[in-house]
């Protein structure tokens, strides 16, 4: 994952590595709540990194789009993703709505309660009585990156963007501090 953060006219790029369904897309498409900050997305998943001839770590997004986990994605959790997937998008294993839309867990407040839903297995699904999810837990959307309203102007730069920091994340709720700063690049590899 690669994103650009601008504050007071100074832009820095960070890369991040998390397992699937740990928030890479939400982080890459974050809407800042702090005044004066701007976030731009280079990519929400894979980052190819190398050092340039001056020793600057640079990263590119080798993908041409986003392949995101659908359940949990909503206008409240990730409004940028919802704007990005509005058109030209392929959905896999999601539920269908009777008005021609899609549905998955997390969209409960975004679909009219009178709309009928067919689950990912092709069966009628009832919000109140169905015991199984409407969409497969690993259902996905695949959409072009250039549709993202906050796509970074350098997202296709062949030189890549200069990386100032790398975040690593995972699913380990105990035993490891939430945030831990490395002393240098070698120490970070050791960690």
Coordinates of C-alpha atoms in Angstrom, one line a residue:
X1 CA 0.0 0.0 0.0
X2 CA 1.3 3.5 -0.9
X3 CA -0.2 6.8 0.0
X4 CA 0.9 10.5 -0.1
X5 CA 0.3 12.7 2.9
X6 CA 0.5 16.5 2.4
X7 CA 0.7 19.0 5.3
X8 CA 1.6 22.7 4.9
X9 CA 2.6 22.1 1.3
X10 CA 5.1 19.3 2.2
X11 CA 4.2 15.9 0.7
X12 CA 5.6 12.6 2.0
X13 CA 4.8 9.1 0.9
X14 CA 4.5 6.1 3.1
X15 CA 4.2 2.4 2.2
X16 CA 2.5 -0.2 4.4
X17 CA 2.3 -4.0 4.5
X18 CA -0.7 -5.7 6.2
X19 CA -2.4 -9.1 5.7
X20 CA -5.6 -9.3 3.7
X21 CA -8.6 -7.6 5.2
X22 CA -6.5 -5.6 7.8
X23 CA -7.3 -2.1 6.5
X24 CA -4.9 -1.3 3.6
X25 CA -7.7 0.0 1.4
X26 CA -9.2 2.1 4.2
X27 CA -5.8 3.5 5.0
X28 CA -4.9 4.2 1.4
X29 CA -8.3 6.0 0.9
X30 CA -8.4 7.8 4.2
X31 CA -10.2 11.1 4.6
X32 CA -8.2 13.1 7.1
X33 CA -10.1 14.7 10.0
X34 CA -7.2 16.9 11.1
X35 CA -7.2 20.4 9.4
X36 CA -4.6 21.0 6.7
X37 CA -3.9 17.4 5.9
X38 CA -4.5 15.9 2.4
X39 CA -4.3 12.2 1.6
X40 CA -3.7 10.9 -2.0
X41 CA -3.7 7.2 -2.9
X42 CA -1.0 5.6 -5.0
X43 CA -2.2 2.1 -4.4
X44 CA -4.0 0.0 -1.8
X45 CA -2.2 -3.3 -2.1
X46 CA 1.1 -4.2 -3.7
X47 CA 4.2 -1.9 -3.6
X48 CA 7.3 -2.7 -5.6
X49 CA 10.2 -0.9 -3.9
X50 CA 13.8 -0.2 -4.9
X51 CA 16.6 2.3 -4.1
X52 CA 17.3 4.8 -6.9
X53 CA 20.8 5.9 -7.9
X54 CA 20.9 8.4 -5.1
X55 CA 19.9 5.9 -2.4
X56 CA 16.3 7.1 -2.1
X57 CA 13.8 4.3 -1.5
X58 CA 11.1 4.6 -4.2
X59 CA 7.9 2.6 -4.7
X60 CA 5.5 2.0 -7.5
X61 CA 2.0 0.5 -7.6
X62 CA 2.2 -2.3 -10.3
X63 CA -1.5 -2.7 -10.3
X64 CA -4.0 -0.8 -12.5
X65 CA -6.9 -0.9 -10.0
X66 CA -8.2 -1.9 -6.6
X67 CA -9.2 -5.5 -5.6
X68 CA -10.8 -4.8 -2.3
X69 CA -12.8 -6.9 0.3
X70 CA -16.4 -5.9 0.0
X71 CA -17.9 -6.7 3.4
X72 CA -17.4 -3.8 5.8
X73 CA -16.9 -1.3 3.0
X74 CA -19.5 1.4 3.2
X75 CA -20.1 5.1 2.9
X76 CA -19.3 5.5 6.6
X77 CA -16.2 3.2 6.7
X78 CA -14.7 4.2 3.4
X79 CA -16.6 6.9 1.4
X80 CA -13.7 7.2 -1.1
X81 CA -13.9 3.4 -2.0
X82 CA -17.7 3.7 -2.4
X83 CA -17.2 6.6 -4.9
X84 CA -14.5 4.7 -6.7
X85 CA -16.6 1.5 -7.2
X86 CA -19.7 3.4 -8.4
X87 CA -19.1 2.4 -12.1
X88 CA -16.9 0.1 -14.3
X89 CA -16.5 -2.4 -11.4
X90 CA -16.6 -6.2 -11.2
X91 CA -18.1 -7.7 -8.1
X92 CA -17.6 -11.3 -7.0
X93 CA -19.7 -13.2 -4.5
X94 CA -21.7 -10.2 -3.4
X95 CA -25.5 -10.1 -3.0
X96 CA -27.7 -8.5 -5.6
X97 CA -30.6 -6.1 -5.0
X98 CA -33.9 -6.1 -6.8
X99 CA -33.2 -2.5 -8.0
X100 CA -30.0 -3.7 -9.9
X101 CA -27.4 -2.9 -7.2
X102 CA -25.1 -4.8 -5.0
X103 CA -25.2 -5.5 -1.3
X104 CA -22.9 -6.9 1.4
X105 CA -22.6 -6.7 5.2
X106 CA -21.9 -3.1 6.2
X107 CA -24.4 -1.6 3.8
X108 CA -27.4 -2.1 6.0
X109 CA -28.1 1.6 6.3
X110 CA -27.4 2.3 2.6
X111 CA -30.0 0.1 0.9
X112 CA -33.8 0.8 1.1
X113 CA -35.4 -1.8 3.4
X114 CA -38.1 -2.5 0.8
X115 CA -35.5 -3.6 -1.7
X116 CA -35.3 -7.4 -2.1
X117 CA -31.9 -9.1 -1.7
X118 CA -30.6 -12.2 -3.4
X119 CA -27.5 -13.7 -1.6
X120 CA -24.3 -14.7 -3.2
X121 CA -25.6 -18.2 -3.6
X122 CA -28.6 -17.0 -5.5
X123 CA -31.1 -17.5 -2.7
X124 CA -33.6 -15.0 -1.4
X125 CA -32.1 -13.3 1.7
X126 CA -34.0 -11.6 4.5
X127 CA -32.2 -9.0 6.7
X128 CA -34.1 -10.0 9.8
X129 CA -34.4 -13.8 9.4
X130 CA -31.5 -15.1 7.3
X131 CA -28.9 -16.9 9.4
X132 CA -26.1 -16.7 6.8
X133 CA -24.4 -13.6 5.4
X134 CA -25.8 -12.1 2.1
X135 CA -22.3 -11.8 0.7
X136 CA -19.4 -14.3 1.0
X137 CA -17.0 -13.0 3.7
X138 CA -14.2 -12.7 1.1
X139 CA -16.4 -11.2 -1.6
X140 CA -14.5 -8.6 -3.6
X141 CA -14.7 -5.6 -5.9
X142 CA -12.3 -4.9 -8.7
X143 CA -12.2 -1.4 -10.1
X144 CA -9.9 0.9 -12.1
X145 CA -7.6 3.0 -10.0
X146 CA -8.1 6.1 -12.2
X147 CA -11.7 6.3 -10.9
X148 CA -10.5 7.0 -7.4
X149 CA -11.3 10.6 -6.5
X150 CA -8.1 10.9 -4.5
X151 CA -5.7 9.1 -6.8
X152 CA -2.2 10.6 -6.5
X153 CA -1.0 12.5 -9.6
X154 CA 2.2 10.4 -9.5
X155 CA 0.5 7.0 -9.2
X156 CA 1.8 5.9 -12.6
X157 CA 5.2 7.5 -12.3
X158 CA 7.8 5.0 -13.7
X159 CA 10.4 6.3 -11.2
X160 CA 8.1 5.6 -8.3
X161 CA 7.4 7.9 -5.4
X162 CA 10.0 8.6 -2.6
X163 CA 9.2 6.6 0.5
X164 CA 9.7 8.3 3.9
X165 CA 8.2 5.6 6.1
X166 CA 7.0 2.0 6.1
X167 CA 4.2 0.7 8.3
X168 CA 3.8 -3.0 9.1
X169 CA 0.5 -4.4 10.5
X170 CA -1.1 -7.6 11.4
X171 CA -3.7 -9.5 13.4
X172 CA -1.9 -9.8 16.7
X173 CA -4.0 -8.1 19.4
X174 CA -1.7 -8.9 22.3
X175 CA 2.0 -9.1 22.9
X176 CA 3.2 -6.4 20.4
X177 CA 2.8 -2.7 20.9
X178 CA 0.3 -1.0 18.6
X179 CA 3.0 1.3 17.3
X180 CA 6.7 0.8 17.5
X181 CA 9.3 3.0 15.8
X182 CA 12.4 1.5 14.4
X183 CA 15.8 3.2 14.9
X184 CA 16.8 2.8 11.3
X185 CA 16.2 0.7 8.2
X186 CA 18.4 -2.2 9.5
X187 CA 16.6 -2.2 12.8
X188 CA 13.2 -2.3 11.1
X189 CA 14.2 -5.4 9.1
X190 CA 15.3 -7.0 12.4
X191 CA 12.0 -6.2 14.0

